[in-house]
Amino acid sequence: MSYLDPTGFLQLLISLILYILLGPWTLCLVATNELLRLLVSLRLRSKYGGKISLVPKGSEAIWAFKRPNRPRVSTVFLKLDKLITCERVKQTFNDIVFQAKSSNGEQVYSKLKKIFVVKYGYACWEESEEEFDMEEHVRSLPDNKVYSKSEINKLIDEWSYDMSEERPQWEFIIVPRFVENAGDPETCLFITRLFHAYMDGLCFTMLYEKYLTTGYTWYINPFEFRIPFWKKFFWYMNAVAFGPYATLLLIITKTRKFWTEVPSNGSPPTTRYSWTKGMDADMIRKIRKKMNNPSLSTIMVNAYVAAAKEILPVGRLHDLLRVVELSAFLPYRNERPQNRFSGFYYLINSRQPDFERIKSTKKNYWKAISGPWIPITNLLIRSVGRFPVWFHFLVVSGGPNSLVMNSIPVSKTKVIVMESGTMLEVFTFSANPTDTGVQLLCASYANSVRITGMVRSEYLSESEFEDIFVRIPDIIDEWAQKLADDEVELV
């Protein structure tokens, strides 16, 4: 499994050679593109009079690359114990969110009043011709109907795809009456549809923490998190030294798939969605304590693998699984919405027994997170995003990963949303324009953990996917019980 390791003497030598051979050409390409951006910017100014401007950040512009049946919209579900009204949401945004000012007096969330478009091959922000109206961004489903999990699941596919470019591409949807499982009390769903170019998951969480909730407590405060200088120094030196070789690895593995396709039944490919029931965080803490503190995402990825091994026929799950885990570039300097996501890569040997696999995954995980992957991936996204949209396929296209994992810690304590209802649980589905087999998102809130999943229909049937997600919480409980009873010998 060493071919994913971008560090070593040979890798350093290859990086030096690539610097010498490709460095001048790369600089020339970047300089040419920056000149083109200047010319396009001048053209936009002369033709549209400042109404349309280039997206300056490549990590936002990268979402301009559009592919059929690949969602670019994130959906966030808050389950509340009381109904939140459309009027309350509109009032909160008009009176509080859109009045928020930065230290230099500019509106913090002015970007939410703009439209994401493509002009002359580049991603742009367009000022709406009409005055911004919150009425167009909040709607409610009928209150004379009680919606079930299966009914919401069918709607997620519709909500995950692109919105009209006639207005800013985000909205809130209220489901007044929702019952997840038979016998549960009625709750309310407060749903956000958000085109990913506007902000990443952490910025979205920061918006809620400061303006939309009361009682919020951070797991990790994005403004206070600090990495010691000596660690950052070696982190970035790793990225400089092994960057070209690591980039070459990413390009080479673009052509390889770490998942097996289901034979087509003639139906067009689509994306399926599901989520687990809420899992008791205490059970996960017991596993972490007994296993010498593997990360939450390490445990959840392995729970998915364990469930898939039980549900899928022999041979459908690859022996070697490649995981990319998304991460935020911390700390954040201010609350202004932005994209600072990155990722790191590691391997899982699915043939190993569960606890042995968790241990080896933990080792690969920490080696990957401390290596050069995070700064390199972030630099690639920011750099390629400044090029014309058709360049973005270098980052977005392809699907060599078995799994994409994203872990989002929400609040450690329960919160009240917009002075209305208490948030009982949260789960979300992130945008994913790649061909990756399965995307998992783990949301931690109060004392509960939820796993959501998006899967390409070529990878899992609907019943297989749902069965895996039903099984994951049971596996977590079984692992915690075995470890508590000392049924497993940990070496």
Coordinates of C-alpha atoms in Angstrom, one line a residue:
M1 CA 0.0 0.0 0.0
S2 CA 3.0 2.3 -0.2
Y3 CA 2.2 3.8 -3.6
L4 CA -0.1 6.4 -1.9
D5 CA 2.8 7.6 0.2
P6 CA 4.2 10.8 -1.4
T7 CA 7.3 11.0 0.8
G8 CA 10.6 9.4 0.6
F9 CA 14.0 9.8 -1.1
L10 CA 12.8 8.5 -4.5
Q11 CA 9.7 10.7 -4.3
L12 CA 11.9 13.7 -3.5
L13 CA 14.2 13.0 -6.5
I14 CA 11.2 12.7 -8.8
S15 CA 9.8 16.0 -7.4
L16 CA 13.1 17.8 -8.1
I17 CA 13.1 16.5 -11.7
L18 CA 9.5 17.6 -12.2
Y19 CA 10.4 21.0 -10.9
I20 CA 13.2 21.3 -13.4
L21 CA 11.2 19.9 -16.4
L22 CA 7.8 21.4 -15.8
G23 CA 8.4 24.4 -13.5
P24 CA 9.1 26.9 -16.3
W25 CA 6.1 25.7 -18.3
T26 CA 3.8 25.8 -15.3
L27 CA 4.9 29.4 -14.5
C28 CA 4.3 30.4 -18.1
L29 CA 0.8 28.8 -18.1
V30 CA -0.1 30.6 -14.9
A31 CA 1.2 34.0 -16.1
T32 CA -0.8 33.6 -19.4
N33 CA -3.9 32.7 -17.5
E34 CA -3.6 35.7 -15.2
L35 CA -3.2 38.0 -18.3
L36 CA -6.3 36.4 -19.8
R37 CA -8.2 37.0 -16.5
L38 CA -7.2 40.7 -16.7
L39 CA -8.5 41.0 -20.2
V40 CA -11.7 39.2 -19.4
S41 CA -12.1 41.5 -16.3
L42 CA -11.7 44.6 -18.4
R43 CA -14.2 43.2 -21.0
L44 CA -16.8 42.4 -18.2
R45 CA -16.4 45.9 -16.8
S46 CA -16.9 47.6 -20.2
K47 CA -19.9 45.4 -21.2
Y48 CA -21.7 45.0 -17.9
G49 CA -20.6 48.1 -16.0
G50 CA -19.5 46.3 -12.9
K51 CA -22.6 44.1 -12.6
I52 CA -20.5 41.0 -13.3
S53 CA -17.0 40.3 -12.0
L54 CA -14.7 37.4 -12.0
V55 CA -14.8 35.1 -8.9
P56 CA -11.4 35.8 -7.3
K57 CA -11.0 32.7 -5.2
G58 CA -10.3 29.5 -7.1
S59 CA -11.8 27.4 -4.3
E60 CA -15.2 29.0 -5.1
A61 CA -14.8 29.1 -8.9
I62 CA -14.0 25.4 -9.0
W63 CA -17.7 24.7 -8.6
A64 CA -18.4 26.2 -12.0
F65 CA -17.5 22.9 -13.6
K66 CA -20.8 21.2 -14.4
R67 CA -21.4 17.5 -15.2
P68 CA -24.6 15.6 -15.8
N69 CA -26.1 14.0 -12.8
R70 CA -23.4 15.3 -10.4
P71 CA -24.8 17.5 -7.6
R72 CA -23.2 20.9 -6.9
V73 CA -25.7 21.9 -4.2
S74 CA -25.4 21.0 -0.5
T75 CA -28.6 20.2 1.5
V76 CA -28.6 20.6 5.3
F77 CA -31.4 19.2 7.4
L78 CA -32.2 20.5 10.9
K79 CA -34.8 18.6 12.8
L80 CA -36.6 20.9 15.3
D81 CA -39.1 20.1 18.0
K82 CA -41.3 23.1 17.0
L83 CA -42.3 24.7 13.8
I84 CA -40.2 27.6 12.5
T85 CA -42.2 29.9 10.3
C86 CA -41.2 31.5 6.9
E87 CA -41.8 34.9 8.4
R88 CA -39.3 34.2 11.2
V89 CA -36.6 33.2 8.8
K90 CA -37.2 36.1 6.5
Q91 CA -37.1 38.6 9.4
T92 CA -33.9 37.1 10.9
F93 CA -32.0 37.4 7.6
N94 CA -33.3 40.8 6.8
D95 CA -32.8 42.3 10.3
I96 CA -29.7 40.4 11.5
V97 CA -27.7 38.4 8.9
F98 CA -27.8 41.0 6.1
Q99 CA -27.1 43.8 8.5
A100 CA -23.8 42.1 9.7
K101 CA -20.8 44.3 9.0
S102 CA -17.1 43.5 8.9
S103 CA -14.4 45.7 10.5
N104 CA -14.1 47.8 7.4
G105 CA -17.9 48.4 7.2
E106 CA -18.8 46.0 4.4
Q107 CA -21.7 43.6 4.6
V108 CA -20.4 40.2 5.6
Y109 CA -23.0 38.2 3.7
S110 CA -23.3 40.3 0.6
K111 CA -22.2 37.4 -1.6
L112 CA -25.6 35.7 -0.8
K113 CA -27.2 38.4 -2.9
K114 CA -25.2 37.5 -6.0
I115 CA -25.6 34.9 -8.7
F116 CA -22.9 32.4 -9.7
V117 CA -22.6 32.4 -13.5
V118 CA -20.0 31.6 -16.2
K119 CA -19.0 34.3 -18.7
Y120 CA -16.2 34.0 -21.4
G121 CA -15.3 30.6 -19.9
Y122 CA -14.6 31.9 -16.4
A123 CA -16.7 31.7 -13.1
C124 CA -18.2 35.1 -12.2
W125 CA -20.4 36.7 -9.6
E126 CA -23.4 38.6 -11.1
E127 CA -25.3 41.3 -9.3
S128 CA -29.1 40.6 -9.6
E129 CA -31.0 43.0 -11.8
E130 CA -33.8 43.1 -9.3
E131 CA -33.6 44.1 -5.7
F132 CA -32.9 41.2 -3.4
D133 CA -36.0 39.7 -1.9
M134 CA -36.0 37.1 0.9
E135 CA -39.5 36.1 -0.2
E136 CA -37.9 34.2 -3.1
H137 CA -35.6 32.2 -0.8
V138 CA -38.0 30.7 1.8
R139 CA -40.8 28.3 1.1
S140 CA -42.8 25.8 3.0
L141 CA -44.2 22.4 2.0
P142 CA -48.0 21.8 2.7
D143 CA -48.8 21.6 6.4
N144 CA -51.8 19.2 5.9
K145 CA -49.4 16.3 5.1
V146 CA -47.0 14.4 7.4
Y147 CA -43.8 13.5 5.5
S148 CA -41.9 10.3 6.1
K149 CA -38.2 9.5 5.6
S150 CA -38.8 7.7 2.3
E151 CA -40.7 10.7 1.0
I152 CA -38.0 13.2 2.0
N153 CA -35.4 10.8 0.5
K154 CA -37.1 11.1 -2.9
L155 CA -37.1 14.9 -2.7
I156 CA -33.4 15.1 -1.8
D157 CA -32.4 14.2 -5.3
E158 CA -34.4 17.2 -6.7
W159 CA -33.0 19.5 -4.0
S160 CA -29.4 18.5 -4.7
Y161 CA -29.3 19.8 -8.2
D162 CA -28.7 23.2 -9.7
M163 CA -31.1 26.1 -9.1
S164 CA -32.1 28.8 -11.6
E165 CA -29.5 31.4 -12.4
E166 CA -32.2 34.1 -12.4
R167 CA -31.6 34.6 -8.6
P168 CA -28.9 33.7 -6.0
Q169 CA -28.7 30.0 -5.8
W170 CA -29.8 29.2 -2.3
E171 CA -33.0 28.7 -0.4
F172 CA -34.7 27.5 2.8
I173 CA -37.4 24.8 2.7
I174 CA -39.6 24.2 5.7
V175 CA -41.3 20.8 6.2
P176 CA -43.9 21.6 8.9
R177 CA -44.7 18.0 9.8
F178 CA -42.2 15.2 9.6
V179 CA -42.1 11.7 11.3
E180 CA -38.9 9.8 10.7
N181 CA -40.0 6.5 12.1
A182 CA -43.4 5.1 12.9
G183 CA -44.4 6.0 16.4
D184 CA -42.1 9.0 16.6
P185 CA -43.6 12.4 17.6
E186 CA -44.1 14.9 14.8
T187 CA -41.2 17.3 14.2
C188 CA -40.3 20.1 11.8
L189 CA -37.6 20.0 9.2
F190 CA -35.7 23.2 8.4
I191 CA -33.7 22.6 5.2
T192 CA -31.1 24.7 3.4
R193 CA -30.2 24.3 -0.2
L194 CA -26.9 26.0 -0.9
F195 CA -24.8 26.0 -4.1
H196 CA -21.4 25.1 -2.8
A197 CA -19.6 28.1 -4.3
Y198 CA -21.1 30.4 -1.7
M199 CA -19.4 28.9 1.3
D200 CA -18.0 25.7 2.8
G201 CA -19.6 23.7 5.6
L202 CA -17.6 25.4 8.3
C203 CA -18.6 28.9 7.2
F204 CA -22.2 27.7 7.1
T205 CA -21.8 26.4 10.7
M206 CA -20.2 29.8 11.7
L207 CA -23.2 31.6 10.3
Y208 CA -25.5 29.5 12.6
E209 CA -23.2 29.8 15.6
K210 CA -23.2 33.6 15.5
Y211 CA -26.5 34.7 14.1
L212 CA -29.1 32.0 13.9
T213 CA -28.9 30.0 17.2
T214 CA -28.5 30.4 20.9
G215 CA -26.7 28.0 23.2
Y216 CA -24.0 27.0 20.7
T217 CA -20.7 25.6 21.9
W218 CA -17.8 24.7 19.5
Y219 CA -16.0 21.4 19.4
I220 CA -13.1 23.3 17.7
N221 CA -13.3 27.0 17.4
P222 CA -12.2 27.9 13.8
F223 CA -10.9 31.3 15.0
E224 CA -8.8 30.0 17.9
F225 CA -7.4 26.7 16.6
R226 CA -3.6 26.9 16.3
I227 CA -1.0 24.5 15.0
P228 CA 2.5 25.0 16.6
F229 CA 4.9 26.9 14.3
W230 CA 7.4 24.0 14.0
K231 CA 4.6 21.7 12.9
K232 CA 3.4 24.1 10.3
F233 CA 6.9 24.7 9.1
F234 CA 7.5 21.0 8.4
W235 CA 4.0 20.6 7.0
Y236 CA 4.6 23.2 4.4
M237 CA 8.2 22.1 3.7
N238 CA 6.7 18.6 3.0
A239 CA 4.3 20.1 0.6
V240 CA 7.1 22.1 -1.2
A241 CA 9.5 19.1 -1.3
F242 CA 7.0 16.4 -2.4
G243 CA 4.3 18.5 -4.1
P244 CA 5.1 17.6 -7.8
Y245 CA 5.3 13.9 -7.0
A246 CA 2.0 14.0 -5.0
T247 CA 0.3 15.8 -7.8
L248 CA 1.6 13.2 -10.3
L249 CA 0.1 10.5 -8.0
L250 CA -3.3 12.2 -8.1
I251 CA -3.2 12.4 -11.9
I252 CA -2.1 8.8 -12.4
T253 CA -4.8 7.4 -10.1
K254 CA -7.5 9.4 -11.9
T255 CA -7.8 6.5 -14.3
R256 CA -8.3 3.8 -11.6
K257 CA -11.5 3.0 -9.8
F258 CA -11.5 1.5 -6.3
W259 CA -15.1 0.3 -6.5
T260 CA -17.0 -2.2 -8.6
E261 CA -19.9 -1.2 -10.8
V262 CA -23.3 -2.9 -10.6
P263 CA -24.4 -4.4 -14.0
S264 CA -26.7 -1.8 -15.7
N265 CA -30.4 -2.6 -16.0
G266 CA -30.8 0.0 -18.7
S267 CA -31.9 2.7 -16.4
P268 CA -30.0 6.1 -16.6
P269 CA -27.5 6.6 -13.7
T270 CA -28.6 8.6 -10.8
T271 CA -27.6 9.4 -7.2
R272 CA -29.2 7.8 -4.2
Y273 CA -29.4 9.3 -0.7
S274 CA -29.9 7.8 2.8
W275 CA -29.1 8.5 6.5
T276 CA -28.6 6.4 9.6
K277 CA -30.6 6.7 12.7
G278 CA -29.0 8.9 15.4
M279 CA -26.2 7.1 17.2
D280 CA -25.3 7.5 20.8
A281 CA -22.0 9.4 21.1
D282 CA -21.2 7.6 24.3
M283 CA -21.0 4.3 22.4
I284 CA -18.5 5.8 20.1
R285 CA -16.5 7.3 23.0
K286 CA -16.2 3.8 24.4
I287 CA -14.7 2.5 21.1
R288 CA -12.3 5.4 20.9
K289 CA -11.1 4.9 24.5
K290 CA -10.5 1.2 24.1
M291 CA -8.8 1.6 20.6
N292 CA -6.4 4.3 21.7
N293 CA -8.4 7.2 20.3
P294 CA -8.9 6.7 16.6
S295 CA -10.7 9.6 15.0
L296 CA -14.5 9.6 14.7
S297 CA -14.2 9.5 10.9
T298 CA -11.9 6.4 11.1
I299 CA -14.5 4.6 13.2
M300 CA -17.4 5.6 10.9
V301 CA -15.5 4.7 7.7
N302 CA -14.7 1.3 9.1
A303 CA -18.3 0.8 10.3
Y304 CA -19.4 1.4 6.7
V305 CA -16.9 -1.1 5.4
A306 CA -18.0 -3.7 8.0
A307 CA -21.7 -3.2 7.0
A308 CA -20.8 -3.4 3.3
K309 CA -18.9 -6.6 3.8
E310 CA -22.0 -8.2 5.3
I311 CA -24.5 -6.9 2.8
L312 CA -22.7 -7.1 -0.5
P313 CA -21.9 -10.2 -2.5
V314 CA -18.3 -11.5 -2.4
G315 CA -16.1 -9.6 -4.8
R316 CA -18.2 -6.4 -4.9
L317 CA -16.1 -4.6 -2.3
H318 CA -12.5 -4.1 -3.4
D319 CA -9.8 -5.5 -1.2
L320 CA -8.0 -2.2 -1.2
L321 CA -10.2 0.9 -0.6
R322 CA -9.0 4.5 -1.2
V323 CA -10.5 7.1 1.0
V324 CA -10.3 10.9 0.6
E325 CA -11.3 12.8 3.7
L326 CA -12.3 16.4 3.3
S327 CA -11.0 18.9 5.8
A328 CA -11.0 22.6 6.5
F329 CA -7.9 24.8 6.4
L330 CA -7.8 26.3 9.9
P331 CA -7.7 28.8 11.4
Y332 CA -10.2 31.1 9.7
R333 CA -9.3 34.8 9.8
N334 CA -12.9 36.2 9.8
E335 CA -16.5 35.1 9.5
R336 CA -16.8 36.1 5.8
P337 CA -18.3 33.1 3.8
Q338 CA -15.6 31.4 1.8
N339 CA -14.4 28.0 0.7
R340 CA -11.2 26.7 2.4
F341 CA -11.7 23.0 2.0
S342 CA -9.0 20.5 1.2
G343 CA -8.5 16.8 1.6
F344 CA -6.1 13.9 2.4
Y345 CA -5.9 10.4 1.1
Y346 CA -5.4 7.0 2.8
L347 CA -6.0 3.3 2.2
I348 CA -8.1 0.7 3.9
N349 CA -7.5 -3.1 3.6
S350 CA -11.1 -4.4 3.6
R351 CA -9.9 -8.0 4.1
Q352 CA -8.7 -7.3 7.7
P353 CA -10.9 -8.1 10.7
D354 CA -12.8 -5.1 12.0
F355 CA -10.6 -4.0 15.0
E356 CA -7.3 -4.8 13.2
R357 CA -8.6 -2.7 10.2
I358 CA -9.4 0.2 12.6
K359 CA -5.9 0.1 14.0
S360 CA -4.2 0.1 10.5
T361 CA -6.6 2.8 9.2
K362 CA -5.7 5.0 12.2
K363 CA -2.1 4.6 11.3
N364 CA -2.6 5.5 7.7
Y365 CA -5.0 8.3 8.7
W366 CA -2.5 10.1 10.9
K367 CA 0.4 9.6 8.4
A368 CA -1.8 11.2 5.7
I369 CA -3.1 14.1 7.8
S370 CA 0.5 15.0 8.9
G371 CA 1.9 14.6 5.4
P372 CA 1.8 17.0 2.4
W373 CA -1.7 16.2 1.1
I374 CA -3.8 18.9 2.8
P375 CA -1.7 22.0 1.7
I376 CA -1.1 20.4 -1.8
T377 CA -4.8 19.6 -2.4
N378 CA -5.9 23.1 -1.2
L379 CA -3.3 24.7 -3.5
L380 CA -4.4 22.6 -6.5
I381 CA -8.1 23.6 -5.9
R382 CA -7.3 27.3 -5.5
S383 CA -4.9 27.4 -8.5
V384 CA -6.9 25.3 -11.0
G385 CA -10.1 27.2 -10.0
R386 CA -8.7 30.5 -11.4
F387 CA -8.4 28.9 -14.8
P388 CA -11.2 28.7 -17.4
V389 CA -14.0 26.3 -16.4
W390 CA -12.9 23.6 -18.8
F391 CA -9.6 23.3 -16.9
H392 CA -11.5 22.3 -13.8
F393 CA -11.9 18.7 -14.9
L394 CA -8.3 18.2 -13.7
V395 CA -9.6 18.4 -10.1
V396 CA -13.3 17.6 -10.4
S397 CA -13.5 14.7 -13.0
G398 CA -12.6 11.1 -12.4
G399 CA -13.4 9.0 -9.4
P400 CA -10.5 6.9 -8.1
N401 CA -11.7 7.0 -4.6
S402 CA -13.9 4.3 -3.0
L403 CA -15.2 6.8 -0.4
V404 CA -15.3 10.5 0.3
M405 CA -15.6 11.2 4.0
N406 CA -16.5 14.5 5.6
S407 CA -16.8 14.9 9.3
I408 CA -18.6 18.0 10.6
P409 CA -18.7 18.7 14.4
V410 CA -21.7 20.9 15.1
S411 CA -22.5 22.1 18.6
K412 CA -21.6 20.1 21.7
T413 CA -24.8 21.4 23.3
K414 CA -28.3 21.6 22.0
V415 CA -29.3 24.9 20.4
I416 CA -32.4 26.9 19.7
V417 CA -32.8 28.0 16.1
M418 CA -34.0 31.6 15.4
E419 CA -35.7 31.7 18.8
S420 CA -38.2 29.1 17.6
G421 CA -37.6 25.4 18.1
T422 CA -34.8 23.3 19.7
M423 CA -32.6 21.5 17.2
L424 CA -32.9 17.8 17.9
E425 CA -30.6 16.5 15.2
V426 CA -28.8 17.6 12.1
F427 CA -27.7 15.7 9.0
T428 CA -26.5 17.0 5.6
F429 CA -25.6 15.9 2.1
S430 CA -22.7 17.7 0.5
A431 CA -22.1 18.5 -3.1
N432 CA -20.1 15.9 -5.0
P433 CA -19.3 16.5 -8.7
T434 CA -16.9 13.6 -8.9
D435 CA -17.5 9.9 -9.8
T436 CA -16.5 8.6 -6.4
G437 CA -18.5 5.5 -5.4
V438 CA -19.8 6.6 -2.0
Q439 CA -19.8 10.0 -0.2
L440 CA -20.3 9.8 3.6
L441 CA -20.9 12.8 5.9
C442 CA -20.7 12.4 9.6
A443 CA -22.4 15.1 11.7
S444 CA -21.8 15.3 15.5
Y445 CA -24.3 17.2 17.5
A446 CA -24.9 17.2 21.3
N447 CA -24.7 13.5 22.2
S448 CA -25.7 12.2 18.8
V449 CA -23.9 11.2 15.6
R450 CA -25.6 10.8 12.2
I451 CA -24.1 9.4 9.0
T452 CA -25.5 10.4 5.6
G453 CA -24.6 8.9 2.3
M454 CA -24.7 9.6 -1.4
V455 CA -24.1 6.8 -3.8
R456 CA -24.0 6.5 -7.6
S457 CA -26.6 4.0 -8.8
E458 CA -23.9 2.2 -10.7
Y459 CA -22.2 1.3 -7.4
L460 CA -25.0 0.1 -5.1
S461 CA -28.7 -0.9 -5.6
E462 CA -31.3 1.0 -3.6
S463 CA -31.9 -1.9 -1.3
E464 CA -28.1 -2.6 -0.8
F465 CA -27.5 1.1 0.1
E466 CA -30.4 1.3 2.5
D467 CA -29.5 -2.0 4.2
I468 CA -25.9 -0.8 4.8
F469 CA -27.2 2.4 6.5
V470 CA -29.6 0.4 8.6
R471 CA -26.7 -1.9 9.7
I472 CA -24.1 0.8 10.6
P473 CA -25.6 1.9 14.0
D474 CA -25.9 -1.8 15.1
I475 CA -22.3 -2.4 14.2
I476 CA -21.2 0.6 16.4
D477 CA -23.2 -0.8 19.3
E478 CA -21.8 -4.3 18.8
W479 CA -18.2 -3.0 18.7
A480 CA -18.7 -1.0 21.9
Q481 CA -20.2 -4.0 23.7
K482 CA -17.4 -6.4 22.6
L483 CA -14.7 -3.9 23.7
A484 CA -16.5 -3.3 27.0
D485 CA -16.8 -7.0 27.7
D486 CA -13.1 -7.5 26.7
E487 CA -14.1 -10.1 24.1
V488 CA -11.4 -8.8 21.8
E489 CA -7.7 -8.9 22.4
L490 CA -6.1 -5.7 21.2
V491 CA -2.4 -6.0 20.5

